[in-house]
Amino acid sequence: MNWTNNARQVTTCRVCGEQDWQPVVSFGDLPLAGSFLEPAQSYENEPRYPLGVVCCRSCRLMSLTHVVDPAILYRTYPYSKSDSEMMKKHMQHVVEVCQERFAVQPGSFVLEIGSNTGSQLKAFQKASMRTLGIDPAVNIVEVARQRGVETLPDFFSVETAATVAAEYGTPRLILGRHVFAHIDDVTSVLEGVRRLLGPESVFAIEVPYVVDMLEHNEFDTIYHEHLSYFGVGTLVTLFERHGLRVIDAERLPVHGGSILLFAGLRDGAWPTSPVVDELIEQERKFGLDDDATYERFAESIERIRGELVALVRGLRGEGKRIVGYGAPAKGNTLLNACGLGIDEIEFCSDTTEFKQGKVLPGTHIPVCSPQYAATREFDYYLLLAWNYGEEILGKEKAFLGKGGRFILPHPTPSIVPCEP
Ligand code: DWN
Ligand code: ZN
């Protein structure tokens, strides 16, 4: 791949091959949302890459305008899939759907692409499945192996698929949760999947759902890892081009709204559920085929950026002290896209030990532990990890009880509990 400064501009649609792009939004050159830095005196060499989104008028894929070299993004990775109560329940739901709807039995071979620290595969192991992970992040793979999850340290491709077939056999289930939207060369991945699937095998992906992102103005989920923003109709188009057939799908609330979508070989054993056409019809009614939908999204982004900055700076002008809750990747898009920094947000509290003691990309706001936050006095949390909002508000009753409040960025900036 010919990279210029470790990035390349997207010209051809990775789904349909067309080049008819509708510009949607551009945030300028931003640092990588996962590039947490050691505290330094100077950050002048911090890499930045264009961050913007366009929409293919042919298949309605929303795509980043630029792809950053995956080796830079993923060979060392700061994110370990959250083991929050909500996420544990969700991962168990994924196991149960595969068991109940697609008869994935004990003893079945389950392969996960982008398996991270193996949390999802541990849930399949508890259901007596044979598991194998594939993940390029060598630091993360070591954690998975220590947890008893065998993992190949590589990107999934046609080549790794051949290794899996030769050494492990045909998977009954190939799973990719919050990884498929990160992949540029979907052709190689889907060709590898097609060669690995048997007639009764199922390929399941979980991706952020573009309808939820547009409906709830979740523009902070746009960052350099998230190359594609999919609808079901777009995925049907993509899979059909690679000998696969979408057989079922369900909307889920995780990560701001996701789609868990199932596919098989075009002539595989599983019938296509009517849900697939129902979701595509809902997408048509929502306006995924209309330029105006994406124009409204861009307008909402501008409005929210203005409202959030005014709210935060207004509170700071009143002498209020504000701390970030969580240091998620999306939080870095939110802060950098809004121009909010250390003058507004004193530090971010995050449970991820890897992030504690570092500073955020771009804003260089320090990341501290919840234990440190508990020793500090402040008035507001800016809820950067809003996708865990219910769980977080539930566990921060002491902070709320002493008059603390949360600033929520979506769907429009608001304060919880609302001011008396
Ligand atoms: O696609 C991706 C999504 C699924 O996960 C990856 N590219 C990167 C990652 O995005 P993220 O960093 O926005 O993920 P989370 O899981 O929304 O991040 C939440 C952050 O908040 C974590 O760093 C953990 C932290 N947290 C916390 O400090 N206290 C989370 C909870 C629930 C808490 O109570
Ligand atoms: Zn397209």
GROMACS .gro file of C-alpha atoms and ligand atoms in nm:
model
  455
    1MET     CA    1   0.000   0.000   0.000
    2ASN     CA    2   0.140   0.341  -0.095
    3TRP     CA    3   0.111   0.553   0.219
    4THR     CA    4   0.186   0.928   0.214
    5ASN     CA    5   0.276   1.035   0.567
    6ASN     CA    6   0.122   0.705   0.688
    7ALA     CA    7  -0.218   0.783   0.541
    8ARG     CA    8  -0.395   0.761   0.208
    9GLN     CA    9  -0.703   0.941   0.074
   10VAL     CA   10  -1.006   0.723  -0.001
   11THR     CA   11  -1.107   0.754  -0.367
   12THR     CA   12  -1.295   0.434  -0.447
   13CYS     CA   13  -1.580   0.307  -0.228
   14ARG     CA   14  -1.467  -0.005  -0.044
   15VAL     CA   15  -1.820  -0.145  -0.073
   16CYS     CA   16  -1.934  -0.079  -0.430
   17GLY     CA   17  -1.627   0.048  -0.616
   18GLU     CA   18  -1.790   0.378  -0.720
   19GLN     CA   19  -1.637   0.727  -0.669
   20ASP     CA   20  -1.951   0.941  -0.622
   21TRP     CA   21  -1.892   1.091  -0.277
   22GLN     CA   22  -2.113   1.340  -0.090
   23PRO     CA   23  -1.900   1.545   0.154
   24VAL     CA   24  -2.048   1.524   0.507
   25VAL     CA   25  -1.811   1.673   0.767
   26SER     CA   26  -1.442   1.754   0.816
   27PHE     CA   27  -1.275   1.806   1.154
   28GLY     CA   28  -0.936   1.902   1.008
   29ASP     CA   29  -0.616   1.723   1.110
   30LEU     CA   30  -0.661   1.549   1.445
   31PRO     CA   31  -0.435   1.316   1.645
   32LEU     CA   32  -0.527   0.946   1.668
   33ALA     CA   33  -0.801   0.899   1.927
   34GLY     CA   34  -0.617   0.607   2.085
   35SER     CA   35  -0.272   0.768   2.099
   36PHE     CA   36  -0.241   0.845   2.469
   37LEU     CA   37   0.091   1.019   2.542
   38GLU     CA   38   0.339   1.016   2.827
   39PRO     CA   39   0.338   1.361   2.993
   40ALA     CA   40   0.599   1.569   2.817
   41GLN     CA   41   0.717   1.923   2.803
   42SER     CA   42   0.650   1.945   2.433
   43TYR     CA   43   0.403   1.768   2.205
   44GLU     CA   44   0.498   1.952   1.887
   45ASN     CA   45   0.568   1.630   1.695
   46GLU     CA   46   0.234   1.471   1.778
   47PRO     CA   47   0.113   1.315   1.451
   48ARG     CA   48  -0.215   1.444   1.310
   49TYR     CA   49  -0.415   1.309   1.018
   50PRO     CA   50  -0.717   1.441   0.825
   51LEU     CA   51  -1.044   1.336   0.994
   52GLY     CA   52  -1.355   1.373   0.784
   53VAL     CA   53  -1.647   1.172   0.649
   54VAL     CA   54  -1.802   1.135   0.304
   55CYS     CA   55  -2.104   0.933   0.190
   56CYS     CA   56  -2.115   0.715  -0.120
   57ARG     CA   57  -2.420   0.814  -0.325
   58SER     CA   58  -2.424   0.471  -0.486
   59CYS     CA   59  -2.438   0.236  -0.183
   60ARG     CA   60  -2.471   0.492   0.100
   61LEU     CA   61  -2.157   0.377   0.282
   62MET     CA   62  -2.032   0.656   0.508
   63SER     CA   63  -1.653   0.644   0.504
   64LEU     CA   64  -1.362   0.837   0.647
   65THR     CA   65  -1.189   1.049   0.385
   66HIS     CA   66  -0.848   0.908   0.481
   67VAL     CA   67  -0.718   0.568   0.593
   68VAL     CA   68  -0.428   0.565   0.841
   69ASP     CA   69  -0.181   0.276   0.815
   70PRO     CA   70  -0.334  -0.006   1.027
   71ALA     CA   71   0.012  -0.099   1.156
   72ILE     CA   72   0.025   0.241   1.328
   73LEU     CA   73  -0.326   0.206   1.469
   74TYR     CA   74  -0.324  -0.154   1.587
   75ARG     CA   75   0.016  -0.313   1.642
   76THR     CA   76   0.008  -0.171   1.996
   77TYR     CA   77  -0.343  -0.097   2.114
   78PRO     CA   78  -0.462   0.102   2.417
   79TYR     CA   79  -0.809  -0.042   2.431
   80SER     CA   80  -0.918  -0.350   2.614
   81LYS     CA   81  -1.285  -0.433   2.568
   82SER     CA   82  -1.473  -0.303   2.868
   83ASP     CA   83  -1.565  -0.560   3.131
   84SER     CA   84  -1.839  -0.336   3.266
   85GLU     CA   85  -2.154  -0.510   3.390
   86MET     CA   86  -2.338  -0.389   3.082
   87MET     CA   87  -2.073  -0.531   2.853
   88LYS     CA   88  -2.059  -0.864   3.036
   89LYS     CA   89  -2.436  -0.901   2.988
   90HIS     CA   90  -2.401  -0.803   2.622
   91MET     CA   91  -2.128  -1.059   2.554
   92GLN     CA   92  -2.344  -1.329   2.713
   93HIS     CA   93  -2.634  -1.221   2.491
   94VAL     CA   94  -2.413  -1.269   2.185
   95VAL     CA   95  -2.334  -1.626   2.296
   96GLU     CA   96  -2.703  -1.704   2.356
   97VAL     CA   97  -2.818  -1.565   2.021
   98CYS     CA   98  -2.559  -1.779   1.843
   99GLN     CA   99  -2.665  -2.087   2.041
  100GLU     CA  100  -3.041  -2.037   2.011
  101ARG     CA  101  -3.075  -1.892   1.662
  102PHE     CA  102  -2.791  -2.066   1.484
  103ALA     CA  103  -2.752  -2.384   1.689
  104VAL     CA  104  -2.386  -2.322   1.775
  105GLN     CA  105  -2.344  -2.625   2.001
  106PRO     CA  106  -2.094  -2.710   2.277
  107GLY     CA  107  -1.772  -2.827   2.114
  108SER     CA  108  -1.823  -2.600   1.813
  109PHE     CA  109  -1.518  -2.410   1.684
  110VAL     CA  110  -1.562  -2.032   1.730
  111LEU     CA  111  -1.314  -1.793   1.563
  112GLU     CA  112  -1.310  -1.424   1.662
  113ILE     CA  113  -1.151  -1.157   1.445
  114GLY     CA  114  -1.022  -0.863   1.652
  115SER     CA  115  -1.059  -1.071   1.966
  116ASN     CA  116  -0.878  -0.816   2.186
  117THR     CA  117  -0.818  -0.952   2.538
  118GLY     CA  118  -1.045  -1.250   2.477
  119SER     CA  119  -1.340  -1.144   2.693
  120GLN     CA  120  -1.597  -1.247   2.431
  121LEU     CA  121  -1.424  -1.579   2.365
  122LYS     CA  122  -1.411  -1.651   2.738
  123ALA     CA  123  -1.791  -1.630   2.732
  124PHE     CA  124  -1.796  -1.888   2.449
  125GLN     CA  125  -1.550  -2.107   2.642
  126LYS     CA  126  -1.794  -2.106   2.936
  127ALA     CA  127  -2.050  -2.249   2.692
  128SER     CA  128  -1.798  -2.527   2.612
  129MET     CA  129  -1.699  -2.395   2.270
  130ARG     CA  130  -1.353  -2.442   2.120
  131THR     CA  131  -1.214  -2.092   2.053
  132LEU     CA  132  -0.940  -1.913   1.861
  133GLY     CA  133  -0.874  -1.539   1.855
  134ILE     CA  134  -0.699  -1.329   1.592
  135ASP     CA  135  -0.572  -0.983   1.685
  136PRO     CA  136  -0.276  -0.776   1.557
  137ALA     CA  137  -0.202  -0.597   1.886
  138VAL     CA  138   0.090  -0.788   2.036
  139ASN     CA  139   0.041  -0.621   2.377
  140ILE     CA  140  -0.325  -0.724   2.385
  141VAL     CA  141  -0.261  -1.080   2.257
  142GLU     CA  142  -0.029  -1.140   2.552
  143VAL     CA  143  -0.312  -1.051   2.791
  144ALA     CA  144  -0.550  -1.286   2.608
  145ARG     CA  145  -0.304  -1.574   2.617
  146GLN     CA  146  -0.251  -1.523   2.993
  147ARG     CA  147  -0.632  -1.554   3.027
  148GLY     CA  148  -0.629  -1.889   2.846
  149VAL     CA  149  -0.752  -1.763   2.510
  150GLU     CA  150  -0.537  -1.892   2.225
  151THR     CA  151  -0.483  -1.601   1.988
  152LEU     CA  152  -0.293  -1.553   1.660
  153PRO     CA  153  -0.107  -1.216   1.665
  154ASP     CA  154  -0.205  -1.095   1.320
  155PHE     CA  155  -0.458  -0.914   1.104
  156PHE     CA  156  -0.726  -1.142   0.956
  157SER     CA  157  -0.685  -1.186   0.581
  158VAL     CA  158  -0.705  -1.450   0.311
  159GLU     CA  159  -0.362  -1.569   0.424
  160THR     CA  160  -0.449  -1.604   0.794
  161ALA     CA  161  -0.774  -1.774   0.692
  162ALA     CA  162  -0.569  -2.039   0.512
  163THR     CA  163  -0.362  -2.093   0.827
  164VAL     CA  164  -0.678  -2.132   1.036
  165ALA     CA  165  -0.829  -2.380   0.788
  166ALA     CA  166  -0.512  -2.588   0.778
  167GLU     CA  167  -0.437  -2.590   1.151
  168TYR     CA  168  -0.775  -2.551   1.322
  169GLY     CA  169  -1.044  -2.657   1.074
  170THR     CA  170  -1.375  -2.502   0.965
  171PRO     CA  171  -1.530  -2.261   1.219
  172ARG     CA  172  -1.899  -2.300   1.298
  173LEU     CA  173  -1.900  -1.930   1.386
  174ILE     CA  174  -1.671  -1.648   1.277
  175LEU     CA  175  -1.731  -1.341   1.494
  176GLY     CA  176  -1.611  -0.983   1.459
  177ARG     CA  177  -1.735  -0.737   1.721
  178HIS     CA  178  -1.643  -0.371   1.661
  179VAL     CA  179  -1.368  -0.461   1.421
  180PHE     CA  180  -1.534  -0.485   1.078
  181ALA     CA  181  -1.591  -0.108   1.061
  182HIS     CA  182  -1.217  -0.068   1.125
  183ILE     CA  183  -1.113  -0.267   0.818
  184ASP     CA  184  -1.011  -0.102   0.490
  185ASP     CA  185  -0.941  -0.414   0.284
  186VAL     CA  186  -1.285  -0.571   0.334
  187THR     CA  187  -1.231  -0.768   0.013
  188SER     CA  188  -0.945  -0.971   0.160
  189VAL     CA  189  -1.129  -1.024   0.488
  190LEU     CA  190  -1.454  -1.134   0.323
  191GLU     CA  191  -1.269  -1.359   0.078
  192GLY     CA  192  -1.096  -1.518   0.378
  193VAL     CA  193  -1.429  -1.557   0.557
  194ARG     CA  194  -1.594  -1.709   0.250
  195ARG     CA  195  -1.317  -1.967   0.214
  196LEU     CA  196  -1.344  -2.062   0.584
  197LEU     CA  197  -1.722  -2.093   0.614
  198GLY     CA  198  -1.896  -2.427   0.585
  199PRO     CA  199  -2.260  -2.462   0.467
  200GLU     CA  200  -2.391  -2.435   0.825
  201SER     CA  201  -2.132  -2.181   0.943
  202VAL     CA  202  -2.231  -1.828   1.038
  203PHE     CA  203  -2.032  -1.503   1.010
  204ALA     CA  204  -2.146  -1.251   1.273
  205ILE     CA  205  -2.033  -0.889   1.291
  206GLU     CA  206  -2.126  -0.616   1.538
  207VAL     CA  207  -2.075  -0.263   1.410
  208PRO     CA  208  -2.190   0.083   1.521
  209TYR     CA  209  -2.522   0.144   1.343
  210VAL     CA  210  -2.521   0.446   1.113
  211VAL     CA  211  -2.890   0.518   1.181
  212ASP     CA  212  -2.822   0.556   1.554
  213MET     CA  213  -2.519   0.776   1.488
  214LEU     CA  214  -2.720   1.006   1.259
  215GLU     CA  215  -3.034   1.003   1.476
  216HIS     CA  216  -2.851   1.079   1.803
  217ASN     CA  217  -2.582   1.306   1.656
  218GLU     CA  218  -2.305   1.078   1.777
  219PHE     CA  219  -2.032   1.256   1.579
  220ASP     CA  220  -1.768   1.177   1.842
  221THR     CA  221  -1.777   0.814   1.728
  222ILE     CA  222  -1.597   0.941   1.416
  223TYR     CA  223  -1.225   0.877   1.463
  224HIS     CA  224  -0.941   0.727   1.259
  225GLU     CA  225  -1.013   0.368   1.367
  226HIS     CA  226  -1.371   0.383   1.241
  227LEU     CA  227  -1.331   0.374   0.864
  228SER     CA  228  -1.689   0.274   0.778
  229TYR     CA  229  -2.033   0.362   0.915
  230PHE     CA  230  -2.268   0.090   0.799
  231GLY     CA  231  -2.637   0.042   0.737
  232VAL     CA  232  -2.787  -0.304   0.677
  233GLY     CA  233  -2.858  -0.223   0.310
  234THR     CA  234  -2.492  -0.130   0.254
  235LEU     CA  235  -2.375  -0.451   0.419
  236VAL     CA  236  -2.612  -0.659   0.205
  237THR     CA  237  -2.458  -0.495  -0.104
  238LEU     CA  238  -2.106  -0.563   0.023
  239PHE     CA  239  -2.162  -0.923   0.125
  240GLU     CA  240  -2.340  -1.012  -0.200
  241ARG     CA  241  -2.031  -0.896  -0.392
  242HIS     CA  242  -1.829  -1.154  -0.197
  243GLY     CA  243  -2.047  -1.465  -0.221
  244LEU     CA  244  -2.212  -1.413   0.118
  245ARG     CA  245  -2.574  -1.359   0.216
  246VAL     CA  246  -2.702  -1.153   0.512
  247ILE     CA  247  -2.940  -1.389   0.696
  248ASP     CA  248  -3.040  -1.195   1.008
  249ALA     CA  249  -2.971  -0.879   1.207
  250GLU     CA  250  -3.071  -0.711   1.530
  251ARG     CA  251  -3.030  -0.359   1.667
  252LEU     CA  252  -2.859  -0.333   2.006
  253PRO     CA  253  -2.800  -0.036   2.241
  254VAL     CA  254  -2.426  -0.091   2.299
  255HIS     CA  255  -2.171   0.171   2.191
  256GLY     CA  256  -2.440   0.426   2.112
  257GLY     CA  257  -2.642   0.181   1.902
  258SER     CA  258  -2.502  -0.114   1.709
  259ILE     CA  259  -2.614  -0.374   1.460
  260LEU     CA  260  -2.540  -0.743   1.527
  261LEU     CA  261  -2.561  -0.889   1.177
  262PHE     CA  262  -2.539  -1.252   1.065
  263ALA     CA  263  -2.436  -1.386   0.725
  264GLY     CA  264  -2.363  -1.719   0.562
  265LEU     CA  265  -2.251  -1.853   0.229
  266ARG     CA  266  -2.480  -1.742  -0.055
  267ASP     CA  267  -2.606  -2.100  -0.092
  268GLY     CA  268  -2.562  -2.183   0.279
  269ALA     CA  269  -2.808  -2.372   0.497
  270TRP     CA  270  -2.965  -2.075   0.677
  271PRO     CA  271  -3.277  -1.904   0.540
  272THR     CA  272  -3.286  -1.522   0.526
  273SER     CA  273  -3.495  -1.368   0.804
  274PRO     CA  274  -3.761  -1.109   0.700
  275VAL     CA  275  -3.594  -0.879   0.955
  276VAL     CA  276  -3.327  -0.799   0.695
  277ASP     CA  277  -3.573  -0.643   0.449
  278GLU     CA  278  -3.762  -0.478   0.735
  279LEU     CA  279  -3.447  -0.299   0.853
  280ILE     CA  280  -3.362  -0.194   0.497
  281GLU     CA  281  -3.713  -0.049   0.456
  282GLN     CA  282  -3.674   0.138   0.788
  283GLU     CA  283  -3.342   0.278   0.659
  284ARG     CA  284  -3.511   0.398   0.342
  285LYS     CA  285  -3.785   0.570   0.545
  286PHE     CA  286  -3.519   0.723   0.775
  287GLY     CA  287  -3.360   0.878   0.466
  288LEU     CA  288  -3.030   0.695   0.429
  289ASP     CA  289  -3.067   0.737   0.051
  290ASP     CA  290  -3.110   1.115   0.070
  291ASP     CA  291  -2.832   1.377   0.062
  292ALA     CA  292  -3.044   1.593   0.295
  293THR     CA  293  -3.003   1.340   0.579
  294TYR     CA  294  -2.627   1.390   0.583
  295GLU     CA  295  -2.662   1.766   0.540
  296ARG     CA  296  -2.881   1.770   0.855
  297PHE     CA  297  -2.621   1.562   1.039
  298ALA     CA  298  -2.349   1.814   0.952
  299GLU     CA  299  -2.575   2.099   1.072
  300SER     CA  300  -2.639   1.913   1.400
  301ILE     CA  301  -2.266   1.869   1.455
  302GLU     CA  302  -2.208   2.243   1.422
  303ARG     CA  303  -2.499   2.321   1.653
  304ILE     CA  304  -2.388   2.073   1.921
  305ARG     CA  305  -2.027   2.187   1.909
  306GLY     CA  306  -2.144   2.545   1.968
  307GLU     CA  307  -2.388   2.451   2.244
  308LEU     CA  308  -2.139   2.227   2.428
  309VAL     CA  309  -1.861   2.484   2.419
  310ALA     CA  310  -2.100   2.757   2.537
  311LEU     CA  311  -2.231   2.536   2.819
  312VAL     CA  312  -1.886   2.430   2.940
  313ARG     CA  313  -1.724   2.772   2.913
  314GLY     CA  314  -2.031   2.931   3.075
  315LEU     CA  315  -1.994   2.699   3.376
  316ARG     CA  316  -1.621   2.766   3.390
  317GLY     CA  317  -1.699   3.140   3.379
  318GLU     CA  318  -1.907   3.086   3.692
  319GLY     CA  319  -1.603   2.928   3.857
  320LYS     CA  320  -1.735   2.574   3.828
  321ARG     CA  321  -1.480   2.292   3.805
  322ILE     CA  322  -1.525   2.020   3.540
  323VAL     CA  323  -1.367   1.674   3.507
  324GLY     CA  324  -1.401   1.423   3.221
  325TYR     CA  325  -1.567   1.092   3.304
  326GLY     CA  326  -1.380   0.821   3.114
  327ALA     CA  327  -1.105   0.867   2.855
  328PRO     CA  328  -1.271   0.686   2.562
  329ALA     CA  329  -1.148   0.720   2.206
  330LYS     CA  330  -1.467   0.908   2.118
  331GLY     CA  331  -1.397   1.155   2.399
  332ASN     CA  332  -1.085   1.266   2.213
  333THR     CA  333  -1.285   1.343   1.899
  334LEU     CA  334  -1.539   1.534   2.109
  335LEU     CA  335  -1.280   1.744   2.291
  336ASN     CA  336  -1.054   1.807   1.992
  337ALA     CA  337  -1.344   1.879   1.753
  338CYS     CA  338  -1.493   2.126   2.004
  339GLY     CA  339  -1.163   2.289   2.095
  340LEU     CA  340  -1.214   2.205   2.463
  341GLY     CA  341  -0.892   2.149   2.657
  342ILE     CA  342  -0.707   2.181   2.983
  343ASP     CA  343  -0.858   2.524   3.052
  344GLU     CA  344  -1.200   2.366   3.069
  345ILE     CA  345  -1.139   2.003   3.176
  346GLU     CA  346  -0.897   1.959   3.468
  347PHE     CA  347  -0.838   1.588   3.413
  348CYS     CA  348  -1.020   1.274   3.302
  349SER     CA  349  -1.095   0.987   3.538
  350ASP     CA  350  -1.063   0.643   3.376
  351THR     CA  351  -1.061   0.285   3.507
  352THR     CA  352  -0.814   0.165   3.241
  353GLU     CA  353  -0.474   0.136   3.408
  354PHE     CA  354  -0.295   0.167   3.070
  355LYS     CA  355  -0.442   0.517   3.029
  356GLN     CA  356  -0.384   0.642   3.385
  357GLY     CA  357  -0.083   0.872   3.418
  358LYS     CA  358  -0.088   0.954   3.046
  359VAL     CA  359  -0.236   1.256   2.871
  360LEU     CA  360  -0.506   1.267   2.604
  361PRO     CA  361  -0.408   1.308   2.239
  362GLY     CA  362  -0.439   1.665   2.119
  363THR     CA  363  -0.568   1.826   2.438
  364HIS     CA  364  -0.298   1.673   2.664
  365ILE     CA  365  -0.549   1.661   2.950
  366PRO     CA  366  -0.412   1.424   3.217
  367VAL     CA  367  -0.584   1.088   3.274
  368CYS     CA  368  -0.616   0.986   3.638
  369SER     CA  369  -0.768   0.699   3.833
  370PRO     CA  370  -1.117   0.710   3.987
  371GLN     CA  371  -0.941   0.682   4.323
  372TYR     CA  372  -0.759   1.009   4.253
  373ALA     CA  373  -1.080   1.173   4.135
  374ALA     CA  374  -1.245   1.077   4.465
  375THR     CA  375  -0.990   1.294   4.647
  376ARG     CA  376  -1.064   1.602   4.439
  377GLU     CA  377  -1.335   1.866   4.466
  378PHE     CA  378  -1.522   1.958   4.149
  379ASP     CA  379  -1.876   2.035   4.036
  380TYR     CA  380  -1.937   1.857   3.704
  381TYR     CA  381  -1.840   1.545   3.518
  382LEU     CA  382  -1.839   1.579   3.138
  383LEU     CA  383  -1.966   1.229   3.050
  384LEU     CA  384  -1.725   1.130   2.772
  385ALA     CA  385  -1.811   0.759   2.818
  386TRP     CA  386  -2.179   0.837   2.759
  387ASN     CA  387  -2.248   0.493   2.612
  388TYR     CA  388  -2.227   0.359   2.967
  389GLY     CA  389  -2.438   0.647   3.100
  390GLU     CA  390  -2.698   0.442   3.287
  391GLU     CA  391  -2.437   0.226   3.460
  392ILE     CA  392  -2.218   0.525   3.544
  393LEU     CA  393  -2.498   0.745   3.684
  394GLY     CA  394  -2.604   0.443   3.888
  395LYS     CA  395  -2.264   0.405   4.051
  396GLU     CA  396  -2.200   0.777   4.108
  397LYS     CA  397  -2.485   0.834   4.352
  398ALA     CA  398  -2.245   0.973   4.616
  399PHE     CA  399  -2.119   1.239   4.372
  400LEU     CA  400  -2.477   1.323   4.268
  401GLY     CA  401  -2.590   1.315   4.631
  402LYS     CA  402  -2.350   1.594   4.725
  403GLY     CA  403  -2.477   1.813   4.441
  404GLY     CA  404  -2.247   1.694   4.165
  405ARG     CA  405  -2.385   1.695   3.812
  406PHE     CA  406  -2.314   1.537   3.475
  407ILE     CA  407  -2.289   1.714   3.139
  408LEU     CA  408  -2.420   1.482   2.865
  409PRO     CA  409  -2.311   1.568   2.508
  410HIS     CA  410  -2.581   1.369   2.320
  411PRO     CA  411  -2.830   1.396   2.159
  412THR     CA  412  -2.791   1.764   2.255
  413PRO     CA  413  -2.576   1.899   2.541
  414SER     CA  414  -2.767   1.880   2.871
  415ILE     CA  415  -2.710   1.866   3.246
  416VAL     CA  416  -2.823   1.572   3.464
  417PRO     CA  417  -2.988   1.614   3.705
  418CYS     CA  418  -3.123   1.929   3.546
  419GLU     CA  419  -3.062   2.255   3.731
  420PRO     CA  420  -3.330   2.332   3.998
  421DWN     O1  421  -1.455   0.053   1.830
  421DWN     C1  422  -1.410   0.072   1.943
  421DWN     C2  423  -1.501   0.087   2.059
  421DWN     C3  424  -1.600  -0.027   2.059
  421DWN     O2  425  -1.427   0.080   2.178
  421DWN     C4  426  -1.266   0.085   1.962
  421DWN     N1  427  -1.215   0.144   1.841
  421DWN     C5  428  -1.223   0.171   2.078
  421DWN     C6  429  -1.320   0.172   2.187
  421DWN     O3  430  -1.382   0.298   2.187
  421DWN     P1  431  -1.393   0.375   2.325
  421DWN     O4  432  -1.255   0.398   2.384
  421DWN     O5  433  -1.478   0.492   2.299
  421DWN     O6  434  -1.462   0.260   2.411
  421DWN     P2  435  -1.543   0.264   2.541
  421DWN     O7  436  -1.558   0.124   2.589
  421DWN     O8  437  -1.666   0.342   2.523
  421DWN     O9  438  -1.446   0.340   2.644
  421DWN     C7  439  -1.496   0.368   2.771
  421DWN     C8  440  -1.383   0.426   2.851
  421DWN    O10  441  -1.438   0.471   2.975
  421DWN     C9  442  -1.279   0.321   2.884
  421DWN    O11  443  -1.149   0.379   2.878
  421DWN    C10  444  -1.313   0.280   3.026
  421DWN    C11  445  -1.374   0.404   3.084
  421DWN     N2  446  -1.475   0.378   3.188
  421DWN    C12  447  -1.455   0.435   3.311
  421DWN    O12  448  -1.354   0.504   3.334
  421DWN     N3  449  -1.547   0.412   3.408
  421DWN    C13  450  -1.584   0.304   3.157
  421DWN    C14  451  -1.679   0.281   3.255
  421DWN    C15  452  -1.800   0.197   3.227
  421DWN    C16  453  -1.660   0.337   3.386
  421DWN    O13  454  -1.742   0.319   3.476
  422ZN      ZN  455  -2.035   0.269  -0.235
   0.00000   0.00000   0.00000
